[in-house]
Short mmCIF file of C-alpha atoms and ligand atoms in Angstrom, two decimals:
data_model
loop_
_atom_site.label_atom_id
_atom_site.label_comp_id
_atom_site.label_asym_id
_atom_site.label_seq_id
_atom_site.Cartn_x
_atom_site.Cartn_y
_atom_site.Cartn_z
CA MET A 1 49.32 -68.35 49.60
CA THR A 2 47.31 -69.51 52.50
CA ALA A 3 48.30 -68.75 55.98
CA ARG A 4 49.52 -72.49 56.56
CA GLU A 5 51.85 -72.32 53.51
CA LYS A 6 53.48 -69.18 54.66
CA LEU A 7 56.90 -69.42 56.67
CA PHE A 8 56.71 -68.86 60.39
CA SER A 9 59.86 -69.02 62.17
CA LEU A 10 61.28 -67.98 65.68
CA GLU A 11 64.62 -66.45 66.67
CA LEU A 12 66.63 -67.44 69.79
CA PHE A 13 70.10 -66.66 71.05
CA PRO A 14 72.37 -68.91 72.82
CA PRO A 15 71.89 -68.50 76.55
CA ARG A 16 75.33 -67.84 78.51
CA THR A 17 74.63 -69.01 82.03
CA PRO A 18 73.14 -72.62 83.32
CA GLU A 19 69.93 -70.54 84.41
CA GLY A 20 69.59 -69.18 81.00
CA VAL A 21 70.08 -72.82 79.38
CA GLU A 22 66.97 -73.81 81.49
CA LYS A 23 64.89 -70.75 80.75
CA LEU A 24 65.51 -71.26 77.21
CA ARG A 25 64.32 -75.10 77.30
CA ALA A 26 61.14 -73.75 78.81
CA ALA A 27 60.62 -71.32 76.32
CA ARG A 28 61.27 -73.52 73.71
CA ARG A 29 59.02 -76.02 74.97
CA GLN A 30 55.92 -73.43 74.87
CA LEU A 31 57.25 -72.07 71.54
CA ALA A 32 57.53 -75.66 69.91
CA GLN A 33 54.00 -76.02 70.47
CA LEU A 34 53.45 -73.35 67.67
CA SER A 35 55.04 -75.71 65.14
CA PRO A 36 57.61 -72.94 63.66
CA ALA A 37 59.10 -73.99 60.33
CA PHE A 38 62.31 -73.36 62.18
CA PHE A 39 64.22 -72.02 65.08
CA SER A 40 66.98 -69.78 64.03
CA VAL A 41 69.98 -69.33 66.42
CA THR A 42 72.03 -66.11 66.43
CA PHE A 43 75.90 -66.04 66.73
CA GLY A 44 78.22 -63.25 68.08
CA ALA A 45 75.27 -60.79 69.04
CA GLY A 46 75.68 -59.98 72.74
CA GLY A 47 79.09 -61.83 72.79
CA SER A 48 77.67 -65.36 72.19
CA THR A 49 80.35 -67.85 70.93
CA ARG A 50 80.18 -70.37 68.01
CA GLU A 51 80.15 -73.12 70.56
CA GLY A 52 77.01 -71.63 72.17
CA THR A 53 75.35 -71.55 68.73
CA LEU A 54 76.24 -74.93 68.03
CA ALA A 55 75.13 -76.45 71.08
CA THR A 56 71.64 -74.67 71.07
CA VAL A 57 70.96 -75.85 67.38
CA LEU A 58 71.92 -79.50 68.23
CA GLU A 59 69.55 -79.36 71.17
CA ILE A 60 66.81 -78.10 68.98
CA ARG A 61 67.77 -80.58 66.25
CA ASP A 62 67.64 -83.40 68.90
CA GLU A 63 64.19 -82.31 70.02
CA GLY A 64 63.03 -82.74 66.40
CA HIS A 65 62.83 -79.37 65.07
CA ALA A 66 64.55 -77.72 62.26
CA ALA A 67 67.34 -75.25 63.32
CA ALA A 68 69.36 -72.70 61.27
CA PRO A 69 72.20 -71.29 62.96
CA HIS A 70 73.48 -67.58 62.19
CA LEU A 71 77.00 -67.49 61.00
CA SER A 72 78.87 -64.08 60.65
CA CYS A 73 82.07 -62.62 58.98
CA VAL A 74 83.35 -61.34 62.35
CA SER A 75 86.62 -62.67 63.56
CA SER A 76 86.13 -65.51 60.75
CA THR A 77 88.88 -66.89 58.55
CA ARG A 78 88.18 -68.90 55.38
CA GLU A 79 89.48 -71.93 57.48
CA SER A 80 87.19 -71.33 60.44
CA ILE A 81 84.39 -71.03 58.31
CA ARG A 82 85.44 -74.27 56.50
CA ASP A 83 85.34 -76.11 59.87
CA VAL A 84 81.89 -74.72 61.06
CA LEU A 85 80.48 -75.56 57.77
CA ALA A 86 81.77 -79.09 57.84
CA GLN A 87 80.35 -79.44 61.54
CA TYR A 88 76.79 -78.33 60.65
CA ARG A 89 76.93 -80.60 57.56
CA ASP A 90 78.03 -83.56 59.61
CA SER A 91 75.05 -82.62 62.10
CA GLY A 92 72.55 -82.77 59.41
CA ILE A 93 71.94 -78.80 59.29
CA ARG A 94 70.73 -77.75 56.14
CA HIS A 95 69.76 -73.99 56.78
CA LEU A 96 72.13 -70.96 57.50
CA VAL A 97 71.51 -67.31 58.18
CA ALA A 98 74.80 -65.54 56.73
CA LEU A 99 75.65 -62.25 58.14
CA ARG A 100 78.46 -59.79 58.22
CA GLY A 101 77.90 -59.09 62.07
CA ASP A 102 79.07 -56.14 63.99
CA LEU A 103 82.38 -55.48 65.59
CA PRO A 104 82.15 -55.33 69.35
CA SER A 105 83.75 -52.15 70.45
CA GLY A 106 87.30 -52.48 71.01
CA THR A 107 87.67 -55.42 68.78
CA ALA A 108 90.05 -54.98 65.92
CA ASP A 109 89.56 -58.53 64.16
CA ALA A 110 87.21 -57.85 61.36
CA GLY A 111 88.13 -61.23 59.81
CA GLU A 112 88.94 -62.53 56.26
CA PHE A 113 85.13 -61.55 54.80
CA ARG A 114 84.44 -57.84 54.65
CA TYR A 115 80.60 -58.28 53.61
CA ALA A 116 77.91 -61.05 54.10
CA SER A 117 77.79 -61.28 50.05
CA GLU A 118 81.52 -62.57 50.33
CA LEU A 119 80.43 -65.16 53.01
CA VAL A 120 77.28 -66.19 50.95
CA ALA A 121 79.62 -66.62 47.91
CA PHE A 122 82.23 -68.57 50.08
CA ILE A 123 79.50 -71.16 51.66
CA ARG A 124 78.12 -71.64 48.00
CA THR A 125 81.52 -72.57 46.64
CA GLU A 126 82.43 -74.99 49.55
CA THR A 127 78.99 -76.39 49.97
CA GLY A 128 77.21 -76.26 46.77
CA ASP A 129 73.39 -76.43 47.27
CA TRP A 130 73.64 -78.38 50.78
CA PHE A 131 72.35 -75.41 52.64
CA HIS A 132 69.36 -73.11 52.17
CA ILE A 133 70.92 -69.63 52.86
CA ASP A 134 69.05 -66.56 54.32
CA VAL A 135 70.34 -63.13 54.52
CA ALA A 136 69.31 -59.88 56.35
CA ALA A 137 67.46 -57.13 54.65
CA TYR A 138 66.78 -53.59 55.73
CA PRO A 139 63.48 -52.07 54.71
CA GLU A 140 64.46 -48.63 56.58
CA TYR A 141 68.13 -49.25 55.36
CA HIS A 142 71.19 -50.43 57.10
CA PRO A 143 72.70 -47.68 59.12
CA GLN A 144 76.13 -47.93 57.49
CA ALA A 145 74.69 -47.75 54.02
CA ARG A 146 75.66 -44.86 52.08
CA SER A 147 72.42 -44.65 50.24
CA PRO A 148 69.22 -46.45 50.07
CA ASP A 149 70.19 -47.35 46.42
CA ASP A 150 73.39 -48.47 47.53
CA ASP A 151 72.04 -50.80 50.19
CA LEU A 152 69.49 -52.04 47.57
CA ALA A 153 72.63 -52.90 45.53
CA ASN A 154 74.29 -54.66 48.54
CA PHE A 155 71.31 -56.56 49.13
CA LYS A 156 71.13 -57.58 45.48
CA ARG A 157 74.86 -58.69 45.77
CA LYS A 158 74.03 -61.17 48.64
CA VAL A 159 71.13 -62.62 46.80
CA ASP A 160 73.29 -62.83 43.43
CA ALA A 161 75.88 -64.57 45.42
CA GLY A 162 73.43 -67.30 46.29
CA ALA A 163 71.05 -66.59 49.06
CA ASP A 164 67.82 -68.21 48.68
CA SER A 165 65.53 -65.89 50.97
CA ALA A 166 65.94 -62.92 53.33
CA ILE A 167 64.60 -62.10 56.78
CA THR A 168 64.24 -58.33 57.40
CA GLN A 169 65.47 -55.96 60.50
CA TYR A 170 62.22 -55.51 62.59
CA PHE A 171 60.19 -52.26 61.55
CA PHE A 172 56.95 -50.80 62.50
CA ASN A 173 55.92 -49.33 59.52
CA PRO A 174 54.59 -51.81 56.99
CA ASP A 175 54.80 -49.19 54.02
CA ALA A 176 58.62 -49.22 54.43
CA TYR A 177 58.67 -53.08 54.06
CA TRP A 178 56.21 -52.87 50.95
CA ARG A 179 58.51 -50.19 49.27
CA PHE A 180 61.41 -52.30 49.72
CA VAL A 181 60.04 -55.45 48.49
CA ASP A 182 58.77 -53.38 45.22
CA ALA A 183 62.41 -51.90 44.74
CA CYS A 184 63.55 -55.31 45.02
CA ALA A 185 61.36 -56.41 42.38
CA ASP A 186 62.13 -53.58 40.17
CA ALA A 187 65.82 -54.63 40.49
CA GLY A 188 65.01 -58.32 39.58
CA VAL A 189 65.17 -59.55 43.18
CA SER A 190 62.68 -62.23 43.35
CA VAL A 191 63.68 -64.36 46.52
CA PRO A 192 61.19 -64.22 49.66
CA ILE A 193 61.74 -61.45 51.96
CA VAL A 194 60.06 -62.46 55.30
CA PRO A 195 59.52 -59.52 57.72
CA GLY A 196 61.37 -59.73 61.06
CA ILE A 197 59.06 -58.97 63.81
CA MET A 198 59.95 -57.64 67.28
CA PRO A 199 57.27 -58.03 70.07
CA ILE A 200 57.32 -55.22 72.52
CA ALA A 201 58.40 -55.94 75.91
CA SER A 202 59.71 -52.98 77.47
CA TYR A 203 60.15 -49.34 76.01
CA SER A 204 63.74 -48.31 77.36
CA LYS A 205 65.42 -51.57 75.62
CA LEU A 206 63.57 -50.97 72.47
CA ALA A 207 64.57 -47.43 72.11
CA ARG A 208 68.15 -48.30 72.76
CA PHE A 209 68.30 -51.19 70.36
CA SER A 210 66.13 -49.42 67.71
CA ASP A 211 68.67 -46.46 67.91
CA ALA A 212 71.65 -48.74 67.40
CA CYS A 213 70.27 -50.83 64.68
CA GLY A 214 68.54 -48.11 62.72
CA ALA A 215 64.88 -49.26 63.28
CA GLU A 216 62.39 -46.20 63.33
CA ILE A 217 59.81 -46.50 66.12
CA PRO A 218 57.06 -44.29 64.91
CA ARG A 219 56.28 -41.22 67.03
CA TRP A 220 52.67 -42.23 68.10
CA ILE A 221 54.16 -45.56 69.23
CA ARG A 222 57.09 -43.77 71.07
CA ARG A 223 54.76 -41.37 72.82
CA LYS A 224 52.25 -43.91 73.98
CA LEU A 225 54.97 -46.24 75.26
CA GLU A 226 56.39 -43.33 77.06
CA SER A 227 53.39 -42.54 78.76
CA PHE A 228 53.17 -45.71 80.37
CA GLY A 229 56.13 -45.29 82.45
CA ASP A 230 57.16 -48.23 84.22
CA ASP A 231 53.73 -49.92 83.77
CA GLY A 232 54.80 -53.01 82.09
CA PRO A 233 51.43 -54.90 81.76
CA SER A 234 50.12 -51.55 79.86
CA ILE A 235 53.24 -51.39 77.59
CA ARG A 236 52.91 -55.34 76.83
CA ALA A 237 49.14 -54.95 76.17
CA PHE A 238 49.75 -51.92 73.75
CA GLY A 239 52.89 -53.86 72.14
CA LEU A 240 50.43 -56.79 71.59
CA ASP A 241 48.04 -54.73 69.75
CA VAL A 242 50.30 -53.07 67.67
CA ILE A 243 52.34 -56.00 66.59
CA THR A 244 49.40 -58.24 65.98
CA ARG A 245 47.91 -55.72 63.75
CA LEU A 246 51.21 -55.24 62.12
CA CYS A 247 51.47 -58.79 61.45
CA SER A 248 47.81 -59.02 60.19
CA ASP A 249 48.21 -56.34 57.68
CA LEU A 250 51.56 -57.83 56.31
CA LEU A 251 50.02 -61.19 56.01
CA GLU A 252 46.86 -59.81 54.34
CA ARG A 253 48.87 -57.96 51.89
CA GLY A 254 50.87 -61.06 50.90
CA ALA A 255 53.94 -61.23 52.97
CA PRO A 256 55.54 -64.72 52.57
CA GLY A 257 55.73 -65.21 56.34
CA LEU A 258 56.83 -63.79 59.63
CA HIS A 259 59.97 -64.25 61.55
CA PHE A 260 59.64 -63.30 65.35
CA TYR A 261 62.60 -62.09 67.22
CA THR A 262 61.39 -63.94 70.34
CA LEU A 263 64.51 -62.73 72.71
CA ASN A 264 64.17 -66.30 74.43
CA GLN A 265 60.79 -65.24 75.74
CA ALA A 266 57.77 -67.43 74.76
CA SER A 267 54.59 -65.59 75.93
CA LEU A 268 54.38 -62.36 73.57
CA THR A 269 55.57 -64.35 70.55
CA SER A 270 52.77 -66.89 71.44
CA THR A 271 50.04 -64.35 71.99
CA VAL A 272 50.44 -62.73 68.64
CA TRP A 273 50.52 -66.05 67.02
CA HIS A 274 47.29 -67.15 68.64
CA ARG A 275 45.65 -63.97 68.11
CA LEU A 276 46.74 -64.27 64.34
CA GLY A 277 45.00 -67.66 64.34
CA LEU A 278 48.38 -69.34 62.88
C1 FAD B 301 67.43 -61.27 60.27
C2 FAD B 301 68.87 -60.69 61.11
C3 FAD B 301 69.87 -61.64 61.73
C4 FAD B 301 70.84 -61.11 62.39
N1 FAD B 301 71.67 -61.94 63.09
C5 FAD B 301 72.50 -61.65 63.95
C6 FAD B 301 73.57 -62.55 64.53
O1 FAD B 301 73.34 -63.54 64.66
N2 FAD B 301 74.74 -61.99 64.96
C7 FAD B 301 75.00 -60.76 64.72
O2 FAD B 301 76.15 -60.23 65.15
N3 FAD B 301 74.46 -59.92 63.99
C8 FAD B 301 73.18 -60.24 63.60
N4 FAD B 301 72.51 -59.31 62.75
C9 FAD B 301 73.03 -58.01 62.60
C10 FAD B 301 73.82 -57.82 61.50
O3 FAD B 301 74.90 -58.53 61.64
C11 FAD B 301 74.16 -56.33 61.37
O4 FAD B 301 72.94 -55.61 61.11
C12 FAD B 301 75.10 -55.82 60.43
O5 FAD B 301 75.35 -54.49 60.97
C13 FAD B 301 75.23 -55.95 58.94
O6 FAD B 301 75.01 -57.50 58.71
P1 FAD B 301 74.57 -57.90 57.30
O7 FAD B 301 74.73 -59.09 56.99
O8 FAD B 301 73.48 -57.21 56.79
O9 FAD B 301 75.94 -56.93 56.33
P2 FAD B 301 76.02 -56.73 54.93
O10 FAD B 301 75.14 -57.24 54.01
O11 FAD B 301 77.43 -57.12 54.60
O12 FAD B 301 75.94 -55.08 55.05
C14 FAD B 301 76.61 -54.23 55.80
C15 FAD B 301 76.93 -52.96 55.38
O13 FAD B 301 77.72 -52.84 54.45
C16 FAD B 301 77.18 -52.38 53.12
N5 FAD B 301 77.61 -53.19 52.08
C17 FAD B 301 77.45 -54.56 51.83
N6 FAD B 301 78.23 -54.90 50.85
C18 FAD B 301 79.00 -53.73 50.43
C19 FAD B 301 80.05 -53.29 49.45
N7 FAD B 301 80.32 -54.45 48.72
N8 FAD B 301 80.81 -52.51 49.30
C20 FAD B 301 80.30 -51.33 50.27
N9 FAD B 301 79.26 -51.56 50.84
C21 FAD B 301 78.90 -52.72 51.25
C22 FAD B 301 75.68 -52.56 53.24
O14 FAD B 301 75.01 -51.51 52.62
C23 FAD B 301 75.46 -52.53 54.81
O15 FAD B 301 75.51 -50.92 55.06
C24 FAD B 301 71.14 -59.84 62.64
C25 FAD B 301 70.44 -58.95 61.38
C26 FAD B 301 69.26 -59.22 60.95
C27 FAD B 301 68.34 -58.46 60.00
#
Protein backbone atom coordinates (compact mmCIF):
# COMPACT_ATOMS: atom_id res chain seq x y z
CA MET A 1 0.00 0.00 0.00
CA THR A 2 1.47 3.38 -0.94
CA ALA A 3 0.88 6.43 1.28
CA ARG A 4 -1.66 7.76 -1.22
CA GLU A 5 -3.77 4.57 -1.03
CA LYS A 6 -4.06 4.81 2.74
CA LEU A 7 -7.02 6.31 4.53
CA PHE A 8 -6.44 9.70 6.14
CA SER A 9 -9.39 11.21 7.97
CA LEU A 10 -10.07 14.07 10.37
CA GLU A 11 -12.39 14.27 13.35
CA LEU A 12 -14.31 17.41 14.34
CA PHE A 13 -16.86 18.17 17.01
CA PRO A 14 -20.02 20.25 16.51
CA PRO A 15 -19.52 23.76 17.88
CA ARG A 16 -21.97 25.02 20.50
CA THR A 17 -21.71 28.79 20.00
CA PRO A 18 -21.95 31.05 16.93
CA GLU A 19 -18.24 31.94 17.43
CA GLY A 20 -17.44 28.23 17.53
CA VAL A 21 -19.26 27.74 14.23
CA GLU A 22 -17.16 30.49 12.61
CA LYS A 23 -13.93 29.16 14.09
CA LEU A 24 -14.72 25.67 12.83
CA ARG A 25 -15.46 26.98 9.34
CA ALA A 26 -12.05 28.65 9.28
CA ALA A 27 -10.31 25.52 10.58
CA ARG A 28 -12.16 23.38 8.05
CA ARG A 29 -11.08 25.58 5.15
CA GLN A 30 -7.47 24.92 6.19
CA LEU A 31 -8.01 21.22 6.88
CA ALA A 32 -9.87 20.69 3.59
CA GLN A 33 -6.65 21.57 1.76
CA LEU A 34 -5.22 18.31 3.10
CA SER A 35 -7.86 16.43 1.04
CA PRO A 36 -8.82 13.94 3.76
CA ALA A 37 -10.83 10.86 2.77
CA PHE A 38 -13.57 12.11 5.10
CA PHE A 39 -14.35 14.34 8.06
CA SER A 40 -16.06 12.59 10.96
CA VAL A 41 -18.23 14.59 13.37
CA THR A 42 -18.71 13.51 16.97
CA PHE A 43 -22.06 13.17 18.67
CA GLY A 44 -22.84 13.50 22.36
CA ALA A 45 -19.27 13.95 23.57
CA GLY A 46 -19.09 17.18 25.59
CA GLY A 47 -22.85 17.67 25.42
CA SER A 48 -23.15 18.13 21.65
CA THR A 49 -26.58 17.45 20.23
CA ARG A 50 -27.74 15.35 17.34
CA GLU A 51 -28.89 18.55 15.59
CA GLY A 52 -25.36 19.96 15.99
CA THR A 53 -23.84 16.84 14.46
CA LEU A 54 -26.33 16.85 11.59
CA ALA A 55 -25.85 20.58 10.87
CA THR A 56 -22.04 20.21 10.80
CA VAL A 57 -22.21 17.11 8.62
CA LEU A 58 -24.51 18.83 6.12
CA GLU A 59 -22.22 21.87 5.92
CA ILE A 60 -19.27 19.60 5.21
CA ARG A 61 -21.25 17.75 2.56
CA ASP A 62 -22.33 21.05 0.96
CA GLU A 63 -18.68 22.08 0.80
CA GLY A 64 -18.11 18.95 -1.31
CA HIS A 65 -16.39 16.67 1.22
CA ALA A 66 -17.30 13.24 2.53
CA ALA A 67 -18.68 13.37 6.08
CA ALA A 68 -19.27 10.61 8.63
CA PRO A 69 -21.50 11.44 11.60
CA HIS A 70 -20.93 9.61 14.87
CA LEU A 71 -24.00 7.96 16.36
CA SER A 72 -24.24 6.67 19.92
CA CYS A 73 -26.51 4.45 21.97
CA VAL A 74 -26.88 6.99 24.79
CA SER A 75 -30.52 8.05 25.26
CA SER A 76 -31.42 6.45 21.92
CA THR A 77 -34.45 4.38 21.15
CA ARG A 78 -34.98 2.16 18.13
CA GLU A 79 -37.40 4.77 16.84
CA SER A 80 -35.01 7.71 17.28
CA ILE A 81 -32.16 5.83 15.58
CA ARG A 82 -34.51 4.84 12.75
CA ASP A 83 -35.36 8.53 12.26
CA VAL A 84 -31.78 9.70 12.27
CA LEU A 85 -30.72 6.95 9.86
CA ALA A 86 -33.49 8.05 7.48
CA GLN A 87 -32.33 11.67 7.80
CA TYR A 88 -28.73 10.76 6.99
CA ARG A 89 -29.78 8.48 4.16
CA ASP A 90 -31.98 11.18 2.62
CA SER A 91 -29.04 13.58 2.86
CA GLY A 92 -26.82 11.20 0.90
CA ILE A 93 -24.58 10.31 3.86
CA ARG A 94 -23.00 6.86 3.36
CA HIS A 95 -20.65 6.54 6.33
CA LEU A 96 -21.29 6.35 10.09
CA VAL A 97 -19.18 5.87 13.20
CA ALA A 98 -21.29 3.74 15.58
CA LEU A 99 -20.53 3.97 19.30
CA ARG A 100 -21.95 3.19 22.68
CA GLY A 101 -21.09 6.64 24.04
CA ASP A 102 -20.68 7.55 27.68
CA LEU A 103 -23.48 8.63 30.00
CA PRO A 104 -22.91 12.18 31.23
CA SER A 105 -22.84 12.10 35.05
CA GLY A 106 -26.30 12.52 36.51
CA THR A 107 -28.00 11.05 33.43
CA ALA A 108 -29.94 7.86 33.93
CA ASP A 109 -31.19 7.29 30.40
CA ALA A 110 -28.84 4.74 28.85
CA GLY A 111 -31.23 4.12 25.95
CA GLU A 112 -32.46 0.94 24.32
CA PHE A 113 -29.06 -0.22 23.07
CA ARG A 114 -26.54 -1.36 25.67
CA TYR A 115 -23.49 -1.82 23.50
CA ALA A 116 -22.20 -0.54 20.18
CA SER A 117 -22.51 -4.08 18.74
CA GLU A 118 -26.30 -3.88 19.22
CA LEU A 119 -26.38 -0.51 17.44
CA VAL A 120 -24.30 -1.85 14.53
CA ALA A 121 -26.61 -4.87 14.18
CA PHE A 122 -29.66 -2.58 14.19
CA ILE A 123 -28.19 -0.26 11.52
CA ARG A 124 -27.45 -3.25 9.29
CA THR A 125 -30.95 -4.69 9.76
CA GLU A 126 -32.58 -1.35 9.02
CA THR A 127 -30.41 -0.10 6.16
CA GLY A 128 -28.58 -3.10 4.69
CA ASP A 129 -25.31 -2.07 3.05
CA TRP A 130 -26.18 1.61 2.60
CA PHE A 131 -23.71 2.78 5.25
CA HIS A 132 -20.04 2.07 5.70
CA ILE A 133 -19.87 1.52 9.46
CA ASP A 134 -16.81 2.36 11.54
CA VAL A 135 -16.56 1.34 15.19
CA ALA A 136 -14.14 2.17 18.03
CA ALA A 137 -11.19 -0.04 18.98
CA TYR A 138 -8.93 0.18 22.05
CA PRO A 139 -5.30 -0.94 21.69
CA GLU A 140 -4.81 -0.26 25.44
CA TYR A 141 -8.25 -1.72 26.18
CA HIS A 142 -11.44 0.07 27.12
CA PRO A 143 -11.35 1.23 30.77
CA GLN A 144 -14.56 -0.66 31.63
CA ALA A 145 -13.54 -3.95 29.99
CA ARG A 146 -13.38 -6.87 32.41
CA SER A 147 -10.20 -8.16 30.77
CA PRO A 148 -8.18 -7.68 27.56
CA ASP A 149 -9.63 -10.94 26.17
CA ASP A 150 -13.16 -9.75 26.93
CA ASP A 151 -12.51 -6.43 25.21
CA LEU A 152 -11.14 -8.21 22.15
CA ALA A 153 -14.20 -10.50 22.09
CA ASN A 154 -16.41 -7.41 22.32
CA PHE A 155 -14.54 -5.74 19.47
CA LYS A 156 -15.00 -8.91 17.39
CA ARG A 157 -18.71 -8.83 18.22
CA LYS A 158 -18.98 -5.37 16.64
CA VAL A 159 -17.24 -6.56 13.50
CA ASP A 160 -19.37 -9.70 13.33
CA ALA A 161 -22.45 -7.47 13.68
CA GLY A 162 -21.46 -5.69 10.47
CA ALA A 163 -18.74 -3.06 11.08
CA ASP A 164 -16.56 -2.45 8.01
CA SER A 165 -13.58 -0.86 9.74
CA ALA A 166 -12.43 0.60 13.04
CA ILE A 167 -10.77 3.71 14.39
CA THR A 168 -8.72 3.37 17.56
CA GLN A 169 -8.65 5.37 20.74
CA TYR A 170 -5.45 7.43 20.64
CA PHE A 171 -2.25 5.96 22.02
CA PHE A 172 1.41 6.96 22.17
CA ASN A 173 2.94 3.48 22.24
CA PRO A 174 2.87 1.86 18.79
CA ASP A 175 3.54 -1.60 20.28
CA ALA A 176 0.11 -1.50 21.93
CA TYR A 177 -1.44 -0.94 18.51
CA TRP A 178 0.53 -3.71 16.77
CA ARG A 179 -0.16 -6.22 19.55
CA PHE A 180 -3.85 -5.39 19.28
CA VAL A 181 -3.82 -5.74 15.47
CA ASP A 182 -2.02 -9.10 15.77
CA ALA A 183 -4.51 -10.32 18.40
CA CYS A 184 -7.38 -9.31 16.10
CA ALA A 185 -5.82 -11.21 13.20
CA ASP A 186 -5.42 -14.29 15.44
CA ALA A 187 -9.11 -13.96 16.37
CA GLY A 188 -10.07 -13.85 12.69
CA VAL A 189 -10.85 -10.11 12.58
CA SER A 190 -9.55 -8.70 9.33
CA VAL A 191 -11.19 -5.26 8.95
CA PRO A 192 -8.85 -2.24 8.67
CA ILE A 193 -8.01 -0.81 12.11
CA VAL A 194 -6.99 2.81 11.61
CA PRO A 195 -4.91 4.39 14.40
CA GLY A 196 -6.52 7.42 16.05
CA ILE A 197 -3.95 10.19 16.51
CA MET A 198 -4.15 12.93 19.15
CA PRO A 199 -1.92 15.93 18.47
CA ILE A 200 -0.46 17.36 21.69
CA ALA A 201 -1.56 20.94 22.33
CA SER A 202 -1.57 21.18 26.12
CA TYR A 203 -0.35 18.93 28.91
CA SER A 204 -3.07 19.44 31.52
CA LYS A 205 -5.96 18.77 29.12
CA LEU A 206 -4.23 15.76 27.62
CA ALA A 207 -3.50 14.30 31.07
CA ARG A 208 -7.09 14.78 32.22
CA PHE A 209 -8.56 13.31 29.08
CA SER A 210 -6.12 10.39 28.99
CA ASP A 211 -6.93 9.44 32.58
CA ALA A 212 -10.64 9.40 31.75
CA CYS A 213 -10.42 7.38 28.54
CA GLY A 214 -7.68 4.99 29.59
CA ALA A 215 -4.99 6.13 27.13
CA GLU A 216 -1.51 5.85 28.62
CA ILE A 217 0.93 8.74 28.37
CA PRO A 218 4.37 7.11 28.64
CA ARG A 219 6.47 8.41 31.54
CA TRP A 220 9.12 9.97 29.32
CA ILE A 221 6.46 12.01 27.46
CA ARG A 222 4.69 12.98 30.70
CA ARG A 223 7.93 14.09 32.36
CA LYS A 224 9.04 16.11 29.34
CA LEU A 225 5.65 17.82 29.01
CA GLU A 226 5.59 18.57 32.75
CA SER A 227 9.03 20.12 32.52
CA PHE A 228 7.79 22.72 30.03
CA GLY A 229 5.30 24.17 32.55
CA ASP A 230 3.24 26.88 30.82
CA ASP A 231 5.60 27.15 27.87
CA GLY A 232 3.03 26.41 25.13
CA PRO A 233 5.41 26.73 22.15
CA SER A 234 7.82 24.14 23.67
CA ILE A 235 4.93 21.76 24.44
CA ARG A 236 3.67 22.03 20.88
CA ALA A 237 7.15 21.67 19.34
CA PHE A 238 7.90 18.55 21.41
CA GLY A 239 4.38 17.20 20.74
CA LEU A 240 4.82 17.65 17.00
CA ASP A 241 8.07 15.66 17.06
CA VAL A 242 6.54 12.85 19.13
CA ILE A 243 3.38 12.61 17.03
CA THR A 244 5.14 12.87 13.67
CA ARG A 245 7.49 10.05 14.65
CA LEU A 246 4.59 7.93 15.92
CA CYS A 247 2.66 8.43 12.65
CA SER A 248 5.66 7.77 10.50
CA ASP A 249 6.45 4.57 12.43
CA LEU A 250 2.84 3.39 12.10
CA LEU A 251 2.71 4.07 8.36
CA GLU A 252 6.10 2.46 7.70
CA ARG A 253 5.02 -0.68 9.54
CA GLY A 254 1.84 -0.95 7.48
CA ALA A 255 -1.00 0.85 9.30
CA PRO A 256 -3.92 1.27 6.87
CA GLY A 257 -4.15 5.03 7.45
CA LEU A 258 -4.48 7.63 10.22
CA HIS A 259 -7.47 9.36 11.84
CA PHE A 260 -6.63 12.69 13.50
CA TYR A 261 -8.54 13.98 16.52
CA THR A 262 -8.21 17.61 15.44
CA LEU A 263 -10.25 19.11 18.33
CA ASN A 264 -11.36 21.65 15.69
CA GLN A 265 -7.81 23.06 15.43
CA ALA A 266 -6.11 23.01 12.05
CA SER A 267 -2.51 23.91 12.75
CA LEU A 268 -1.05 20.88 14.61
CA THR A 269 -2.74 18.31 12.39
CA SER A 270 -1.71 20.21 9.23
CA THR A 271 1.90 20.43 10.40
CA VAL A 272 2.10 16.70 11.15
CA TRP A 273 0.43 15.97 7.80
CA HIS A 274 2.98 18.09 5.89
CA ARG A 275 5.92 16.67 7.82
CA LEU A 276 4.76 13.18 6.87
CA GLY A 277 4.63 14.31 3.23
CA LEU A 278 1.02 13.22 2.82
C1 LIG B 1 -12.91 6.68 17.29
C2 LIG B 1 -13.75 7.04 18.49
C3 LIG B 1 -14.79 7.96 18.34
C4 LIG B 1 -15.61 8.31 19.43
N1 LIG B 1 -16.63 9.21 19.23
C5 LIG B 1 -17.47 9.48 20.25
C6 LIG B 1 -18.60 10.34 20.07
O1 LIG B 1 -18.80 10.91 18.98
N2 LIG B 1 -19.44 10.53 21.11
C7 LIG B 1 -19.25 9.92 22.32
O2 LIG B 1 -20.05 10.13 23.24
N3 LIG B 1 -18.18 9.11 22.54
C8 LIG B 1 -17.30 8.86 21.54
N4 LIG B 1 -16.25 8.02 21.74
C9 LIG B 1 -16.03 7.44 23.07
C10 LIG B 1 -16.83 6.14 23.27
O3 LIG B 1 -18.22 6.39 23.19
C11 LIG B 1 -16.46 5.58 24.64
O4 LIG B 1 -15.14 5.12 24.62
C12 LIG B 1 -17.41 4.55 25.20
O5 LIG B 1 -17.07 4.36 26.58
C13 LIG B 1 -17.34 3.18 24.55
O6 LIG B 1 -17.89 3.21 23.29
P1 LIG B 1 -17.77 1.92 22.33
O7 LIG B 1 -18.55 2.21 21.12
O8 LIG B 1 -16.36 1.53 22.18
O9 LIG B 1 -18.55 0.84 23.25
P2 LIG B 1 -18.71 -0.71 23.21
O10 LIG B 1 -18.02 -1.33 22.06
O11 LIG B 1 -20.15 -1.00 23.40
O12 LIG B 1 -17.90 -1.16 24.53
C14 LIG B 1 -18.12 -0.51 25.76
C15 LIG B 1 -17.61 -1.38 26.90
O13 LIG B 1 -18.51 -2.48 27.07
C16 LIG B 1 -17.84 -3.71 26.92
N5 LIG B 1 -18.76 -4.58 26.18
C17 LIG B 1 -19.15 -4.48 24.89
N6 LIG B 1 -20.05 -5.44 24.59
C18 LIG B 1 -20.25 -6.16 25.72
C19 LIG B 1 -21.08 -7.27 26.05
N7 LIG B 1 -21.88 -7.84 25.16
N8 LIG B 1 -21.01 -7.75 27.31
C20 LIG B 1 -20.20 -7.18 28.26
N9 LIG B 1 -19.40 -6.12 27.99
C21 LIG B 1 -19.43 -5.62 26.75
C22 LIG B 1 -16.57 -3.38 26.14
O14 LIG B 1 -15.52 -4.30 26.39
C23 LIG B 1 -16.23 -2.00 26.68
O15 LIG B 1 -15.61 -2.10 27.92
C24 LIG B 1 -15.37 7.69 20.69
C25 LIG B 1 -14.33 6.78 20.85
C26 LIG B 1 -13.52 6.46 19.77
C27 LIG B 1 -12.37 5.48 19.95
